[in-house]
PDB file of C-alpha atoms and ligand atoms in Angstrom:
ATOM      1  CA  MET I1382      -7.479   9.601 -21.368  1.00  0.00           C
ATOM      2  CA  LEU I1383      -4.386   8.554 -19.402  1.00  0.00           C
ATOM      3  CA  ASP I1384      -2.054   6.099 -21.064  1.00  0.00           C
ATOM      4  CA  ASN I1385       0.790   4.838 -18.898  1.00  0.00           C
ATOM      5  CA  VAL I1386       1.391   8.285 -17.419  1.00  0.00           C
ATOM      6  CA  LYS I1387       4.572   8.475 -15.384  1.00  0.00           C
ATOM      7  CA  LYS I1388       6.020  11.434 -13.585  1.00  0.00           C
ATOM      8  CA  SER I1389       9.247  11.818 -11.712  1.00  0.00           C
ATOM      9  CA  TYR I1390      10.826  14.943 -10.297  1.00  0.00           C
ATOM     10  CA  PRO I1391      14.585  15.375 -10.374  1.00  0.00           C
ATOM     11  CA  ARG I1392      16.224  15.714  -6.965  1.00  0.00           C
ATOM     12  CA  PRO I1393      19.638  17.361  -6.684  1.00  0.00           C
ATOM     13  CA  GLY I1394      22.203  14.764  -5.618  1.00  0.00           C
ATOM     14  CA  LEU I1395      19.603  11.992  -5.343  1.00  0.00           C
ATOM     15  CA  THR I1396      17.790   9.622  -7.653  1.00  0.00           C
ATOM     16  CA  PRO I1397      14.628  11.211  -9.129  1.00  0.00           C
ATOM     17  CA  LEU I1398      11.466  11.036  -7.051  1.00  0.00           C
ATOM     18  CA  ASN I1399       9.092   8.687  -8.854  1.00  0.00           C
ATOM     19  CA  VAL I1400       5.640  10.093  -8.213  1.00  0.00           C
ATOM     20  CA  LEU I1401       3.311   8.588 -10.832  1.00  0.00           C
ATOM     21  CA  GLY I1402       4.301   5.034 -11.616  1.00  0.00           C
ATOM     22  CA  GLY I1403       2.268   4.485 -14.778  1.00  0.00           C
ATOM     23  CA  LEU I1404      -1.430   5.347 -14.694  1.00  0.00           C
ATOM     24  CA  ASP I1405      -3.952   4.106 -17.250  1.00  0.00           C
ATOM     25  CA  VAL I1406      -7.433   5.578 -16.970  1.00  0.00           C
ATOM     26  CA  GLU I1407     -10.317   5.963 -19.380  1.00  0.00           C
ATOM     27  CA  VAL I1408     -12.897   8.431 -18.123  1.00  0.00           C
ATOM     28  CA  GLU I1409     -16.429   8.107 -19.433  1.00  0.00           C
ATOM     29  CA  GLU I1410     -18.228  11.347 -20.276  1.00  0.00           C
ATOM     30  CA  GLY I1411     -20.441  12.661 -17.497  1.00  0.00           C
ATOM     31  CA  ALA I1412     -18.705  10.601 -14.810  1.00  0.00           C
ATOM     32  CA  LEU I1413     -18.053  11.863 -11.335  1.00  0.00           C
ATOM     33  CA  LEU I1414     -14.798  10.020 -10.878  1.00  0.00           C
ATOM     34  CA  SER I1415     -13.035  10.189  -7.533  1.00  0.00           C
ATOM     35  CA  ILE I1416      -9.341   9.644  -7.284  1.00  0.00           C
ATOM     36  CA  LEU I1417      -8.640   8.511  -3.771  1.00  0.00           C
ATOM     37  CA  GLY I1418      -5.087   8.216  -2.536  1.00  0.00           C
ATOM     38  CA  PRO I1419      -2.826   8.881   0.427  1.00  0.00           C
ATOM     39  CA  SER I1420      -1.392  12.328   0.986  1.00  0.00           C
ATOM     40  CA  GLY I1421       1.696  13.037  -1.118  1.00  0.00           C
ATOM     41  CA  CYS I1422       1.030  10.260  -3.634  1.00  0.00           C
ATOM     42  CA  GLY I1423       0.775  12.619  -6.604  1.00  0.00           C
ATOM     43  CA  LYS I1424      -2.893  13.514  -6.932  1.00  0.00           C
ATOM     44  CA  SER I1425      -2.302  17.242  -7.479  1.00  0.00           C
ATOM     45  CA  THR I1426       0.578  16.409  -9.801  1.00  0.00           C
ATOM     46  CA  LEU I1427      -1.797  14.302 -11.878  1.00  0.00           C
ATOM     47  CA  LEU I1428      -4.399  17.079 -12.107  1.00  0.00           C
ATOM     48  CA  ASN I1429      -1.704  19.568 -13.115  1.00  0.00           C
ATOM     49  CA  ILE I1430      -0.613  17.265 -15.921  1.00  0.00           C
ATOM     50  CA  ILE I1431      -4.196  16.807 -17.133  1.00  0.00           C
ATOM     51  CA  ASN I1432      -4.620  20.586 -16.987  1.00  0.00           C
ATOM     52  CA  GLY I1433      -1.525  21.118 -19.149  1.00  0.00           C
ATOM     53  CA  LEU I1434       0.364  22.921 -16.378  1.00  0.00           C
ATOM     54  CA  ASP I1435       3.041  20.265 -16.045  1.00  0.00           C
ATOM     55  CA  ASP I1436       4.376  17.588 -18.374  1.00  0.00           C
ATOM     56  CA  ALA I1437       4.374  13.857 -17.759  1.00  0.00           C
ATOM     57  CA  THR I1438       7.825  12.276 -17.841  1.00  0.00           C
ATOM     58  CA  SER I1439       6.421   9.591 -20.135  1.00  0.00           C
ATOM     59  CA  GLY I1440       3.054   8.340 -21.325  1.00  0.00           C
ATOM     60  CA  THR I1441       0.259  10.409 -22.810  1.00  0.00           C
ATOM     61  CA  VAL I1442      -2.754  12.367 -21.672  1.00  0.00           C
ATOM     62  CA  THR I1443      -5.462  12.646 -24.295  1.00  0.00           C
ATOM     63  CA  LEU I1444      -8.572  14.794 -24.067  1.00  0.00           C
ATOM     64  CA  ALA I1445     -11.178  14.556 -26.822  1.00  0.00           C
ATOM     65  CA  GLY I1446      -8.654  12.956 -29.150  1.00  0.00           C
ATOM     66  CA  LYS I1447      -5.871  15.481 -28.601  1.00  0.00           C
ATOM     67  CA  THR I1448      -2.664  14.996 -26.679  1.00  0.00           C
ATOM     68  CA  VAL I1449      -2.241  17.431 -23.799  1.00  0.00           C
ATOM     69  CA  THR I1450       1.133  18.835 -22.789  1.00  0.00           C
ATOM     70  CA  THR I1451       2.246  22.215 -21.470  1.00  0.00           C
ATOM     71  CA  LYS I1452       2.700  23.250 -25.096  1.00  0.00           C
ATOM     72  CA  THR I1453      -0.306  21.641 -26.739  1.00  0.00           C
ATOM     73  CA  ARG I1454      -3.787  22.260 -25.434  1.00  0.00           C
ATOM     74  CA  SER I1455      -6.868  20.258 -26.317  1.00  0.00           C
ATOM     75  CA  ASP I1456     -10.173  21.967 -27.111  1.00  0.00           C
ATOM     76  CA  VAL I1457     -11.615  20.658 -23.890  1.00  0.00           C
ATOM     77  CA  LYS I1458     -12.506  23.508 -21.557  1.00  0.00           C
ATOM     78  CA  ILE I1459     -11.206  22.741 -18.099  1.00  0.00           C
ATOM     79  CA  GLY I1460     -12.481  24.272 -14.862  1.00  0.00           C
ATOM     80  CA  VAL I1461     -10.644  23.916 -11.565  1.00  0.00           C
ATOM     81  CA  VAL I1462     -11.506  24.094  -7.887  1.00  0.00           C
ATOM     82  CA  PHE I1463      -8.757  23.822  -5.289  1.00  0.00           C
ATOM     83  CA  GLN I1464      -8.576  23.069  -1.600  1.00  0.00           C
ATOM     84  CA  GLN I1465      -8.254  26.784  -0.865  1.00  0.00           C
ATOM     85  CA  PRO I1466     -10.666  29.191  -2.611  1.00  0.00           C
ATOM     86  CA  ARG I1467      -7.826  31.284  -4.107  1.00  0.00           C
ATOM     87  CA  LEU I1468     -10.014  34.352  -4.601  1.00  0.00           C
ATOM     88  CA  LEU I1469      -8.802  37.891  -5.171  1.00  0.00           C
ATOM     89  CA  ASN I1470      -9.707  39.516  -1.879  1.00  0.00           C
ATOM     90  CA  TRP I1471      -9.706  43.041  -3.311  1.00  0.00           C
ATOM     91  CA  ARG I1472     -12.297  42.101  -5.945  1.00  0.00           C
ATOM     92  CA  SER I1473     -15.999  41.571  -5.329  1.00  0.00           C
ATOM     93  CA  VAL I1474     -17.520  38.108  -5.462  1.00  0.00           C
ATOM     94  CA  ALA I1475     -19.112  38.926  -8.843  1.00  0.00           C
ATOM     95  CA  ASP I1476     -15.784  40.172 -10.188  1.00  0.00           C
ATOM     96  CA  ASN I1477     -13.999  37.029  -9.063  1.00  0.00           C
ATOM     97  CA  VAL I1478     -16.448  34.907 -11.030  1.00  0.00           C
ATOM     98  CA  ALA I1479     -16.330  37.289 -14.005  1.00  0.00           C
ATOM     99  CA  LEU I1480     -12.551  37.359 -14.381  1.00  0.00           C
ATOM    100  CA  PRO I1481     -12.001  34.045 -16.196  1.00  0.00           C
ATOM    101  CA  LEU I1482     -15.001  34.885 -18.383  1.00  0.00           C
ATOM    102  CA  ARG I1483     -13.345  38.127 -19.457  1.00  0.00           C
ATOM    103  CA  GLU I1484     -10.216  36.156 -20.231  1.00  0.00           C
ATOM    104  CA  LEU I1485     -12.329  33.978 -22.521  1.00  0.00           C
ATOM    105  CA  GLY I1486     -13.362  37.175 -24.314  1.00  0.00           C
ATOM    106  CA  LEU I1487     -17.089  36.710 -23.752  1.00  0.00           C
ATOM    107  CA  PRO I1488     -19.409  39.674 -24.413  1.00  0.00           C
ATOM    108  CA  HIS I1489     -20.369  41.817 -21.438  1.00  0.00           C
ATOM    109  CA  ASP I1490     -24.010  40.678 -21.363  1.00  0.00           C
ATOM    110  CA  GLU I1491     -23.059  37.022 -21.417  1.00  0.00           C
ATOM    111  CA  ILE I1492     -20.621  37.599 -18.550  1.00  0.00           C
ATOM    112  CA  GLN I1493     -23.316  39.311 -16.461  1.00  0.00           C
ATOM    113  CA  PHE I1494     -25.724  36.500 -17.248  1.00  0.00           C
ATOM    114  CA  ARG I1495     -23.303  33.765 -16.228  1.00  0.00           C
ATOM    115  CA  VAL I1496     -22.109  35.497 -13.074  1.00  0.00           C
ATOM    116  CA  HIS I1497     -25.703  35.737 -11.961  1.00  0.00           C
ATOM    117  CA  LYS I1498     -26.549  32.194 -13.035  1.00  0.00           C
ATOM    118  CA  TYR I1499     -23.615  30.484 -11.311  1.00  0.00           C
ATOM    119  CA  LEU I1500     -23.762  32.545  -8.129  1.00  0.00           C
ATOM    120  CA  ASP I1501     -27.414  31.560  -8.005  1.00  0.00           C
ATOM    121  CA  LEU I1502     -26.501  27.909  -8.546  1.00  0.00           C
ATOM    122  CA  VAL I1503     -24.215  27.930  -5.507  1.00  0.00           C
ATOM    123  CA  GLY I1504     -26.762  29.918  -3.481  1.00  0.00           C
ATOM    124  CA  LEU I1505     -24.862  33.198  -3.308  1.00  0.00           C
ATOM    125  CA  SER I1506     -26.801  35.628  -5.523  1.00  0.00           C
ATOM    126  CA  GLU I1507     -27.342  37.948  -2.593  1.00  0.00           C
ATOM    127  CA  PHE I1508     -23.620  38.205  -1.971  1.00  0.00           C
ATOM    128  CA  ALA I1509     -22.472  39.282  -5.434  1.00  0.00           C
ATOM    129  CA  ALA I1510     -21.287  42.679  -4.197  1.00  0.00           C
ATOM    130  CA  TYR I1511     -19.500  41.301  -1.126  1.00  0.00           C
ATOM    131  CA  TYR I1512     -15.755  40.911  -0.873  1.00  0.00           C
ATOM    132  CA  PRO I1513     -14.308  37.462  -0.164  1.00  0.00           C
ATOM    133  CA  LEU I1514     -13.126  38.291   3.348  1.00  0.00           C
ATOM    134  CA  GLN I1515     -16.675  39.244   4.316  1.00  0.00           C
ATOM    135  CA  LEU I1516     -17.736  35.630   3.684  1.00  0.00           C
ATOM    136  CA  SER I1517     -17.274  32.417   5.659  1.00  0.00           C
ATOM    137  CA  GLY I1518     -14.827  29.773   4.435  1.00  0.00           C
ATOM    138  CA  GLY I1519     -17.661  27.648   3.075  1.00  0.00           C
ATOM    139  CA  MET I1520     -19.103  30.598   1.183  1.00  0.00           C
ATOM    140  CA  GLN I1521     -15.700  31.478  -0.267  1.00  0.00           C
ATOM    141  CA  GLN I1522     -15.370  27.903  -1.464  1.00  0.00           C
ATOM    142  CA  ARG I1523     -18.789  28.245  -3.117  1.00  0.00           C
ATOM    143  CA  VAL I1524     -17.571  31.332  -4.951  1.00  0.00           C
ATOM    144  CA  SER I1525     -14.590  29.381  -6.158  1.00  0.00           C
ATOM    145  CA  LEU I1526     -16.915  26.622  -7.350  1.00  0.00           C
ATOM    146  CA  ALA I1527     -19.072  29.180  -9.192  1.00  0.00           C
ATOM    147  CA  ARG I1528     -15.906  30.580 -10.806  1.00  0.00           C
ATOM    148  CA  GLY I1529     -14.845  27.090 -11.910  1.00  0.00           C
ATOM    149  CA  LEU I1530     -18.284  26.324 -13.336  1.00  0.00           C
ATOM    150  CA  ALA I1531     -19.017  29.676 -14.988  1.00  0.00           C
ATOM    151  CA  ILE I1532     -16.672  28.976 -17.888  1.00  0.00           C
ATOM    152  CA  GLU I1533     -18.979  25.995 -18.526  1.00  0.00           C
ATOM    153  CA  PRO I1534     -16.168  23.476 -18.566  1.00  0.00           C
ATOM    154  CA  ASN I1535     -16.354  20.109 -20.293  1.00  0.00           C
ATOM    155  CA  LEU I1536     -14.147  18.807 -17.520  1.00  0.00           C
ATOM    156  CA  LEU I1537     -13.976  19.980 -13.922  1.00  0.00           C
ATOM    157  CA  LEU I1538     -10.849  19.176 -11.926  1.00  0.00           C
ATOM    158  CA  ALA I1539     -11.549  19.353  -8.203  1.00  0.00           C
ATOM    159  CA  ASP I1540      -8.536  19.036  -5.913  1.00  0.00           C
ATOM    160  CA  GLU I1541      -9.756  18.224  -2.387  1.00  0.00           C
ATOM    161  CA  PRO I1542     -12.196  21.157  -2.569  1.00  0.00           C
ATOM    162  CA  PHE I1543     -13.954  20.415   0.727  1.00  0.00           C
ATOM    163  CA  SER I1544     -11.103  19.134   2.851  1.00  0.00           C
ATOM    164  CA  ALA I1545     -10.317  22.496   4.469  1.00  0.00           C
ATOM    165  CA  LEU I1546     -13.932  23.038   5.540  1.00  0.00           C
ATOM    166  CA  ASP I1547     -15.647  22.145   8.776  1.00  0.00           C
ATOM    167  CA  GLU I1548     -17.723  18.973   8.585  1.00  0.00           C
ATOM    168  CA  PHE I1549     -21.094  20.767   8.440  1.00  0.00           C
ATOM    169  CA  SER I1550     -20.129  23.073   5.581  1.00  0.00           C
ATOM    170  CA  ALA I1551     -18.424  20.214   3.747  1.00  0.00           C
ATOM    171  CA  ARG I1552     -21.495  18.022   4.067  1.00  0.00           C
ATOM    172  CA  LYS I1553     -23.778  20.699   2.702  1.00  0.00           C
ATOM    173  CA  LEU I1554     -21.437  21.566  -0.134  1.00  0.00           C
ATOM    174  CA  ARG I1555     -21.035  17.925  -1.155  1.00  0.00           C
ATOM    175  CA  GLN I1556     -24.784  17.654  -1.533  1.00  0.00           C
ATOM    176  CA  GLU I1557     -24.913  20.831  -3.592  1.00  0.00           C
ATOM    177  CA  PHE I1558     -21.967  19.652  -5.628  1.00  0.00           C
ATOM    178  CA  VAL I1559     -23.831  16.501  -6.639  1.00  0.00           C
ATOM    179  CA  ARG I1560     -26.903  18.537  -7.552  1.00  0.00           C
ATOM    180  CA  ILE I1561     -24.820  20.880  -9.713  1.00  0.00           C
ATOM    181  CA  TRP I1562     -23.053  17.939 -11.368  1.00  0.00           C
ATOM    182  CA  ASP I1563     -26.463  16.447 -12.099  1.00  0.00           C
ATOM    183  CA  GLN I1564     -27.751  19.730 -13.572  1.00  0.00           C
ATOM    184  CA  THR I1565     -24.694  20.565 -15.661  1.00  0.00           C
ATOM    185  CA  GLY I1566     -23.696  17.057 -16.781  1.00  0.00           C
ATOM    186  CA  THR I1567     -20.011  18.033 -16.524  1.00  0.00           C
ATOM    187  CA  THR I1568     -17.419  15.284 -16.319  1.00  0.00           C
ATOM    188  CA  ILE I1569     -15.660  15.652 -12.978  1.00  0.00           C
ATOM    189  CA  LEU I1570     -12.364  14.361 -11.680  1.00  0.00           C
ATOM    190  CA  PHE I1571     -12.546  14.687  -7.935  1.00  0.00           C
ATOM    191  CA  VAL I1572      -9.386  14.207  -5.939  1.00  0.00           C
ATOM    192  CA  THR I1573      -9.729  13.364  -2.278  1.00  0.00           C
ATOM    193  CA  HIS I1574      -8.060  11.499   0.572  1.00  0.00           C
ATOM    194  CA  SER I1575     -11.425  10.886   2.264  1.00  0.00           C
ATOM    195  CA  ILE I1576     -12.912   7.451   1.643  1.00  0.00           C
ATOM    196  CA  ARG I1577     -16.310   8.548   2.942  1.00  0.00           C
ATOM    197  CA  GLU I1578     -16.387  11.559   0.651  1.00  0.00           C
ATOM    198  CA  ALA I1579     -15.400   9.503  -2.402  1.00  0.00           C
ATOM    199  CA  VAL I1580     -18.048   6.888  -1.649  1.00  0.00           C
ATOM    200  CA  PHE I1581     -20.749   9.502  -1.149  1.00  0.00           C
ATOM    201  CA  LEU I1582     -20.017  11.472  -4.306  1.00  0.00           C
ATOM    202  CA  SER I1583     -18.733   9.306  -7.047  1.00  0.00           C
ATOM    203  CA  THR I1584     -20.097   7.190  -9.818  1.00  0.00           C
ATOM    204  CA  ARG I1585     -16.672   5.568  -9.964  1.00  0.00           C
ATOM    205  CA  MET I1586     -13.702   5.473  -7.621  1.00  0.00           C
ATOM    206  CA  LEU I1587     -10.070   4.921  -8.368  1.00  0.00           C
ATOM    207  CA  VAL I1588      -8.038   4.014  -5.334  1.00  0.00           C
ATOM    208  CA  ILE I1589      -4.407   4.770  -6.018  1.00  0.00           C
ATOM    209  CA  THR I1590      -1.334   3.682  -4.064  1.00  0.00           C
ATOM    210  CA  ALA I1591       1.459   5.643  -2.430  1.00  0.00           C
ATOM    211  CA  ARG I1592       4.404   6.625  -4.662  1.00  0.00           C
ATOM    212  CA  PRO I1593       5.156   5.452  -7.267  1.00  0.00           C
ATOM    213  CA  THR I1594       1.421   5.663  -7.771  1.00  0.00           C
ATOM    214  CA  HIS I1595      -0.575   3.084  -9.644  1.00  0.00           C
ATOM    215  CA  THR I1596      -4.227   2.055  -9.598  1.00  0.00           C
ATOM    216  CA  TYR I1597      -5.054  -0.303  -6.760  1.00  0.00           C
ATOM    217  CA  LEU I1598      -8.829  -0.468  -7.167  1.00  0.00           C
ATOM    218  CA  ASP I1599     -11.262   0.704  -9.789  1.00  0.00           C
ATOM    219  CA  LEU I1600     -14.843   0.559  -8.511  1.00  0.00           C
ATOM    220  CA  THR I1601     -18.221   1.591  -9.838  1.00  0.00           C
ATOM    221  CA  VAL I1602     -20.514   2.997  -7.170  1.00  0.00           C
ATOM    222  CA  ASP I1603     -23.898   1.676  -8.130  1.00  0.00           C
ATOM    223  CA  VAL I1604     -26.074   3.799  -5.869  1.00  0.00           C
ATOM    224  CA  PRO I1605     -28.323   6.336  -7.605  1.00  0.00           C
ATOM    225  CA  HIS I1606     -28.017  10.071  -6.790  1.00  0.00           C
ATOM    226  CA  PRO I1607     -29.151  11.923  -4.787  1.00  0.00           C
ATOM    227  CA  ARG I1608     -27.723   9.765  -2.005  1.00  0.00           C
ATOM    228  CA  LYS I1609     -28.278   9.929   1.701  1.00  0.00           C
ATOM    229  CA  PRO I1610     -25.057  10.046   3.714  1.00  0.00           C
ATOM    230  CA  GLU I1611     -26.477   7.413   6.064  1.00  0.00           C
ATOM    231  CA  ASP I1612     -27.381   4.972   3.244  1.00  0.00           C
ATOM    232  CA  ASP I1613     -26.375   1.442   4.312  1.00  0.00           C
ATOM    233  CA  ARG I1614     -24.978   0.584   0.904  1.00  0.00           C
ATOM    234  CA  LEU I1615     -22.597   3.537   1.121  1.00  0.00           C
ATOM    235  CA  PHE I1616     -21.605   2.551   4.624  1.00  0.00           C
ATOM    236  CA  GLU I1617     -20.848  -1.030   3.524  1.00  0.00           C
ATOM    237  CA  LEU I1618     -18.810   0.243   0.597  1.00  0.00           C
ATOM    238  CA  GLU I1619     -16.897   2.612   2.856  1.00  0.00           C
ATOM    239  CA  LYS I1620     -16.076  -0.285   5.186  1.00  0.00           C
ATOM    240  CA  SER I1621     -14.874  -2.479   2.373  1.00  0.00           C
ATOM    241  CA  VAL I1622     -12.790   0.266   0.731  1.00  0.00           C
ATOM    242  CA  THR I1623     -11.290   1.160   4.127  1.00  0.00           C
ATOM    243  CA  HIS I1624     -10.329  -2.474   4.526  1.00  0.00           C
ATOM    244  CA  ASP I1625      -8.714  -2.508   1.081  1.00  0.00           C
ATOM    245  CA  PHE I1626      -6.991   0.780   1.779  1.00  0.00           C
ATOM    246  CA  MET I1627      -5.429  -0.622   4.947  1.00  0.00           C
ATOM    247  CA  ARG I1628      -4.294  -3.724   3.101  1.00  0.00           C
ATOM    248  CA  MET I1629      -2.778  -1.516   0.428  1.00  0.00           C
ATOM    249  CA  GLU I1630      -0.831   0.455   3.064  1.00  0.00           C
ATOM    250  CA  GLU I1631       0.369  -2.775   4.704  1.00  0.00           C
ATOM    251  CA  GLN I1632       1.594  -4.073   1.376  1.00  0.00           C
ATOM    252  CA  ALA I1633       3.423  -0.783   0.783  1.00  0.00           C
ATOM    253  CA  GLU I1634       5.127  -1.118   4.200  1.00  0.00           C
ATOM    254  CA  GLN I1635       6.159  -4.706   3.475  1.00  0.00           C
ATOM    255  CA  GLU I1636       7.485  -3.676   0.085  1.00  0.00           C
ATOM    256  CA  LYS I1637       9.539  -0.899   1.703  1.00  0.00           C
ATOM    257  CA  GLU I1638      11.024  -3.376   4.190  1.00  0.00           C
ATOM    258  CA  ARG I1639      11.731  -5.869   1.436  1.00  0.00           C
ATOM    259  CA  VAL I1640      13.504  -3.274  -0.691  1.00  0.00           C
ATOM    260  CA  GLY I1641      15.346  -1.986   2.382  1.00  0.00           C
ATOM    261  CA  ALA I1642      16.555  -5.525   3.175  1.00  0.00           C
ATOM    262  CA  LEU I1643      18.001  -6.123  -0.286  1.00  0.00           C
TER     263      LEU I1643
HETATM  264  P1  ADP Y2903      -0.847  14.900  -3.317  1.00  0.00           P
HETATM  265  O1  ADP Y2903      -1.614  15.941  -4.047  1.00  0.00           O
HETATM  266  O2  ADP Y2903      -1.290  13.500  -3.622  1.00  0.00           O
HETATM  267  O3  ADP Y2903      -0.807  15.117  -1.836  1.00  0.00           O
HETATM  268  P2  ADP Y2903       1.399  16.010  -4.810  1.00  0.00           P
HETATM  269  O4  ADP Y2903       1.042  15.735  -6.211  1.00  0.00           O
HETATM  270  O5  ADP Y2903       1.213  17.400  -4.327  1.00  0.00           O
HETATM  271  O6  ADP Y2903       0.682  14.965  -3.830  1.00  0.00           O
HETATM  272  O7  ADP Y2903       2.934  15.640  -4.588  1.00  0.00           O
HETATM  273  C1  ADP Y2903       3.443  14.328  -4.809  1.00  0.00           C
HETATM  274  C2  ADP Y2903       4.932  14.304  -4.536  1.00  0.00           C
HETATM  275  O8  ADP Y2903       5.625  15.040  -5.542  1.00  0.00           O
HETATM  276  C3  ADP Y2903       5.324  14.926  -3.198  1.00  0.00           C
HETATM  277  O9  ADP Y2903       6.356  14.136  -2.632  1.00  0.00           O
HETATM  278  C4  ADP Y2903       5.840  16.292  -3.583  1.00  0.00           C
HETATM  279  O10 ADP Y2903       6.846  16.709  -2.699  1.00  0.00           O
HETATM  280  C5  ADP Y2903       6.414  16.056  -4.960  1.00  0.00           C
HETATM  281  N1  ADP Y2903       6.285  17.250  -5.810  1.00  0.00           N
HETATM  282  C6  ADP Y2903       5.122  17.844  -6.179  1.00  0.00           C
HETATM  283  N2  ADP Y2903       5.349  18.900  -7.005  1.00  0.00           N
HETATM  284  C7  ADP Y2903       6.704  18.975  -7.151  1.00  0.00           C
HETATM  285  C8  ADP Y2903       7.579  19.839  -7.890  1.00  0.00           C
HETATM  286  N3  ADP Y2903       7.102  20.826  -8.642  1.00  0.00           N
HETATM  287  N4  ADP Y2903       8.917  19.601  -7.803  1.00  0.00           N
HETATM  288  C9  ADP Y2903       9.401  18.587  -7.070  1.00  0.00           C
HETATM  289  N5  ADP Y2903       8.634  17.727  -6.353  1.00  0.00           N
HETATM  290  C10 ADP Y2903       7.306  17.907  -6.383  1.00  0.00           C
HETATM  291 MG1   MG Y2904      -2.666  17.577  -3.364  1.00  0.00          MG
END
């Protein structure tokens, strides 16, 4: 899916900022793959490139056999969920979920059916007529999840979707997220900077470095879903990944000093 993907941004008067330093990733269908990396390392940039909203500087992104750029789309339907719900506050909950479906040109009955189905899936059927600002942050994020899922994507890109929520709401939503993933079978790329969250959710974890980003660890999480947050195996994995993460940061510091000393 990703073949040596590099991305740099030009900076006026400076050398370009190298964000992605060459990423190679094959994603197996149905995976819940977490991409775990420090803040500012290029996780959102990567999702934008996969979503065809930005172009890689070099390398290729391929989805279902087709190269993706800002000008060439694959046939893979992509859903997105962001850190903020990004709802239209002057539209009802049902309307927010319906909007992308109208853009797809689906018939009215099918739209009604899906709005109902996906609001039900995220536990919000009773709030269809509400407006976003009448809901809590966690509920708004559920609406945004329903909106992302209602197009029935082959690939869901989730960009730190729970990181702005309080711990209780996040915990609950993570559990529901796993259930929905299990029910829909959608392939998910889940970006996060939380080791615990990645360990709890994913079937596979990619730990990526600070800029220029490359893969530091690629791990399969061999614990069947549904998982219990207090499962010892998850705790052990979290400890070991935390250890690796710290070593990765130390190495990055040493590298910075070494380059600085040249
Ligand atoms: P993350 O999501 O991992 O926190 P981002 O992908 O948002 O990181 O950003 C990675 C780096 O690229 C940051 O240093 C950011 O300032 C820079 N960056 C992101 N988007 C742009 C852009 N459109 N133009 C220039 N620099 C950008
Ligand atoms: Mg980001």
